[in-house]
Amino acid sequence: MECHPLSRLIVISNRVSAPKPDQPAAQGGLAVALTAALRESEGIWFGWSGHAGEDHKLDFETHAGVTSGTIDLTAQEIDEYYNGYANSTLWPLFHYRLDLTEFERDYQGGYERVNRVFGDIVAPHIMPDDVVWVHDYHMIPLGWILRQHGMKNRIGFFLHIPWPPTRLLVALPDHKRLVEALFAYDVVGFQSAEWLESFRHYVTHEMGGTLGENGRITVGGRTIRAIACPIGIDSKDFIANANTDHARDVKMRVLESGVGRQMIIGVDRLDYSKGLAERFLGYERFLQKNPDRRALVYLLQIAPPSRTDVESYQAIRNHLDSLSGRINGQYADIDWTPIRYVNRGYPRDTLAGVYRAARIGLVTSLRDGMNLVAKEFVAAQDPRDPGVLILSRFTGAAEQLTGALMINPYSADDIAEAIGTALAMPREERIARWQPMFDNVRDHDVTWWRERFIAALEAA
Ligand code: GDG
């Protein structure tokens, strides 16, 4: 086998989650996979510090062998680029929510300016042999800006969220300009075959692109590779987490507090794309239609707030407060609250214990690039007595986790029926459905994902 020296990896994303001295265990799977590769190749992770400041001074920090370089953004930049174009225009549009999408010229201008700031600041730190990996919808034009700096490096882009159908995307002013920017990359990665298909449709129908072998797409003399490369979780770590004493304690605590009831678990950032209102309504439908089974269940919904400066996020939060209040008011008994709705986050090993204590994992996203919660739920189960995953067919994860009970989250009846089926499911069927999903989550983990993407990029 040919052995080639490891190229240095440069990662650029909106936020940097490199290890921090004060929170050694707070990392998610993506951070773990990327920091491992950054450490091995002595690379750098660039992004926004998360803070407002008056200048763009690059601040380097090295911890646990990983170097990160961050800059502050001005209050106006945060408003236009982050809260504006990224989270009020692209996020809703790419999640099929044209009704929530805001079209403001200032947002687009701010987005392009901030991307230019990042490109100008990062470019001098990139060496000719570095492999550059840009992440997500905040940074689509960055590759194009780096090319303007004369960079000939291999540059890849991975989109963590869905790619919308052509008919929706054309509602975005200057949509072609945004997609053209993707042709500055060598490899563009999507979470699922469906999102890749939508991208190919756009490029062939709106840009006169031609499709070649191996995912190659050519537009105006420039050829890129567009691939489906589904992200995984840090499975080994998550399985280990689910087997710690702490996770066992958490599981016992949860089981005791449920006094013999089966728990349905939901874990989501508080975001309208996750279908939380639809989940509550589907669960309510179950309670309504099955008075005799009310005493058997409760729903624990963990939903830490996110993007609290964006108006549509304040609206969904208010809506969920009133919906959970109404359902609890209507159905609660002196010894039973149907929905435990918790607006805070928990450490990963606590989450693992909570997943393991649940009989049902309920994922009702209206659209979701992948959905890692579904994979974490599968990884955390007890192999001898696994719970049942109920999964929205509109997630990227639905292409891989085919043993789940698939639902249409817009249908309260669908959700209610699946809850009933899951509660009654015999152990043999639960194991038979869970085992292939577990194999998939274990084998296609976050390291597999990273290696697959980087291999495609290195071959470019
Ligand atoms: C985007 C895409 C894609 C949640 N609450 C707590 C907590 N979490 C963790 C979960 C999970 C992660 O956050 C959420 O990941 P998801 O994949 O479910 O969703 P997004 O945040 O929307 O992520 C998505 C993902 O990018 C990766 O490409 O799958 O489609 O939208 O890991 O466990 N973690 C802790 N405490 C909490 O309370 N520790």
Tab-separated table of N, CA and C and ligand atoms in Angstrom, residues 91 160 191 231 267 269 274 302 304 344-348 351 355 368-373 376, ligand 1:
chain	number	residue	atom	x	y	z
A	91	TRP	N	-31.223	29.087	6.981
A	91	TRP	CA	-31.713	27.979	7.811
A	91	TRP	C	-33.200	27.672	7.523
A	160	HIS	N	-24.216	20.530	6.639
A	160	HIS	CA	-24.814	19.727	7.715
A	160	HIS	C	-26.339	19.704	7.650
A	191	GLN	N	-25.514	15.188	3.558
A	191	GLN	CA	-25.821	14.161	4.553
A	191	GLN	C	-26.502	12.928	3.957
A	231	ILE	N	-23.023	11.890	8.264
A	231	ILE	CA	-22.247	12.042	9.499
A	231	ILE	C	-22.722	11.018	10.540
A	267	VAL	N	-35.064	14.725	22.678
A	267	VAL	CA	-33.944	15.627	22.982
A	267	VAL	C	-33.663	16.470	21.745
A	269	ARG	N	-32.384	20.655	20.299
A	269	ARG	CA	-32.267	22.104	20.440
A	269	ARG	C	-33.648	22.667	20.202
A	274	LYS	N	-37.443	20.949	14.364
A	274	LYS	CA	-37.478	19.654	15.058
A	274	LYS	C	-38.886	19.120	15.254
A	302	ILE	N	-36.432	17.125	26.564
A	302	ILE	CA	-35.317	18.010	26.904
A	302	ILE	C	-35.088	18.933	25.712
A	304	PRO	N	-32.962	22.399	25.227
A	304	PRO	CA	-32.219	23.616	25.564
A	304	PRO	C	-32.456	24.702	24.513
A	344	ARG	N	-33.385	22.958	29.513
A	344	ARG	CA	-31.962	23.117	29.835
A	344	ARG	C	-31.176	21.947	29.261
A	345	GLY	N	-29.850	22.113	29.204
A	345	GLY	CA	-29.010	21.053	28.663
A	345	GLY	C	-28.438	20.181	29.773
A	346	TYR	N	-27.980	18.972	29.416
A	346	TYR	CA	-27.377	18.050	30.381
A	346	TYR	C	-26.052	17.533	29.836
A	347	PRO	N	-25.149	17.110	30.726
A	347	PRO	CA	-23.897	16.504	30.256
A	347	PRO	C	-24.188	15.241	29.437
A	348	ARG	N	-23.252	14.897	28.558
A	348	ARG	CA	-23.480	13.767	27.646
A	348	ARG	C	-23.718	12.444	28.366
A	351	LEU	N	-27.230	12.355	29.530
A	351	LEU	CA	-28.118	12.076	28.396
A	351	LEU	C	-28.123	10.599	28.056
A	355	TYR	N	-31.390	8.265	27.771
A	355	TYR	CA	-31.777	7.497	26.571
A	355	TYR	C	-31.994	6.025	26.929
A	368	ASP	N	-34.573	17.566	8.692
A	368	ASP	CA	-33.348	17.508	9.485
A	368	ASP	C	-32.243	16.950	8.590
A	369	GLY	N	-31.113	17.659	8.534
A	369	GLY	CA	-30.019	17.202	7.680
A	369	GLY	C	-29.701	15.742	7.959
A	370	MET	N	-29.424	15.428	9.225
A	370	MET	CA	-29.181	14.039	9.632
A	370	MET	C	-30.078	13.698	10.820
A	371	ASN	N	-29.820	14.252	11.968
A	371	ASN	CA	-30.374	14.020	13.312
A	371	ASN	C	-29.540	13.000	14.059
A	372	LEU	N	-28.675	13.540	14.895
A	372	LEU	CA	-27.753	12.699	15.662
A	372	LEU	C	-28.408	12.111	16.899
A	373	VAL	N	-29.485	12.749	17.376
A	373	VAL	CA	-30.171	12.234	18.557
A	373	VAL	C	-30.672	10.810	18.292
A	376	GLU	N	-27.768	8.553	18.699
A	376	GLU	CA	-27.373	8.436	20.111
A	376	GLU	C	-28.346	7.527	20.865
B	1	GDG	C1	-27.086	20.026	12.780
B	1	GDG	C2	-28.143	19.524	11.790
B	1	GDG	C3	-27.111	17.264	11.855
B	1	GDG	C4	-29.021	18.339	22.607
B	1	GDG	N1	-29.403	18.628	23.859
B	1	GDG	C5	-28.349	18.383	24.639
B	1	GDG	C6	-27.299	17.916	23.851
B	1	GDG	N2	-27.741	17.904	22.607
B	1	GDG	C7	-26.928	17.384	21.490
B	1	GDG	C8	-27.493	16.067	21.031
B	1	GDG	C9	-26.893	15.960	19.642
B	1	GDG	C10	-26.800	17.419	19.229
B	1	GDG	O1	-26.958	18.225	20.376
B	1	GDG	C11	-27.913	17.783	18.264
B	1	GDG	O2	-27.610	17.239	17.021
B	1	GDG	P1	-28.720	17.050	15.918
B	1	GDG	O3	-28.123	16.282	14.826
B	1	GDG	O4	-29.882	16.353	16.537
B	1	GDG	O5	-29.218	18.503	15.485
B	1	GDG	P2	-28.577	19.996	15.165
B	1	GDG	O6	-28.070	20.647	16.376
B	1	GDG	O7	-29.691	20.708	14.471
B	1	GDG	O8	-27.359	19.736	14.154
B	1	GDG	C12	-28.425	18.049	11.986
B	1	GDG	C13	-26.015	17.863	12.734
B	1	GDG	O9	-25.867	19.263	12.483
B	1	GDG	C14	-24.663	17.191	12.482
B	1	GDG	O10	-24.288	17.269	11.139
B	1	GDG	O11	-27.341	15.926	12.262
B	1	GDG	O12	-29.346	17.579	11.025
B	1	GDG	O13	-29.365	20.265	11.936
B	1	GDG	O14	-25.611	15.425	19.693
B	1	GDG	O15	-27.132	15.063	21.927
B	1	GDG	N3	-26.083	17.544	24.322
B	1	GDG	C15	-25.901	17.645	25.660
B	1	GDG	N4	-26.880	18.089	26.501
B	1	GDG	C16	-28.111	18.461	26.047
B	1	GDG	O16	-29.002	18.828	26.797
B	1	GDG	N5	-24.696	17.301	26.162
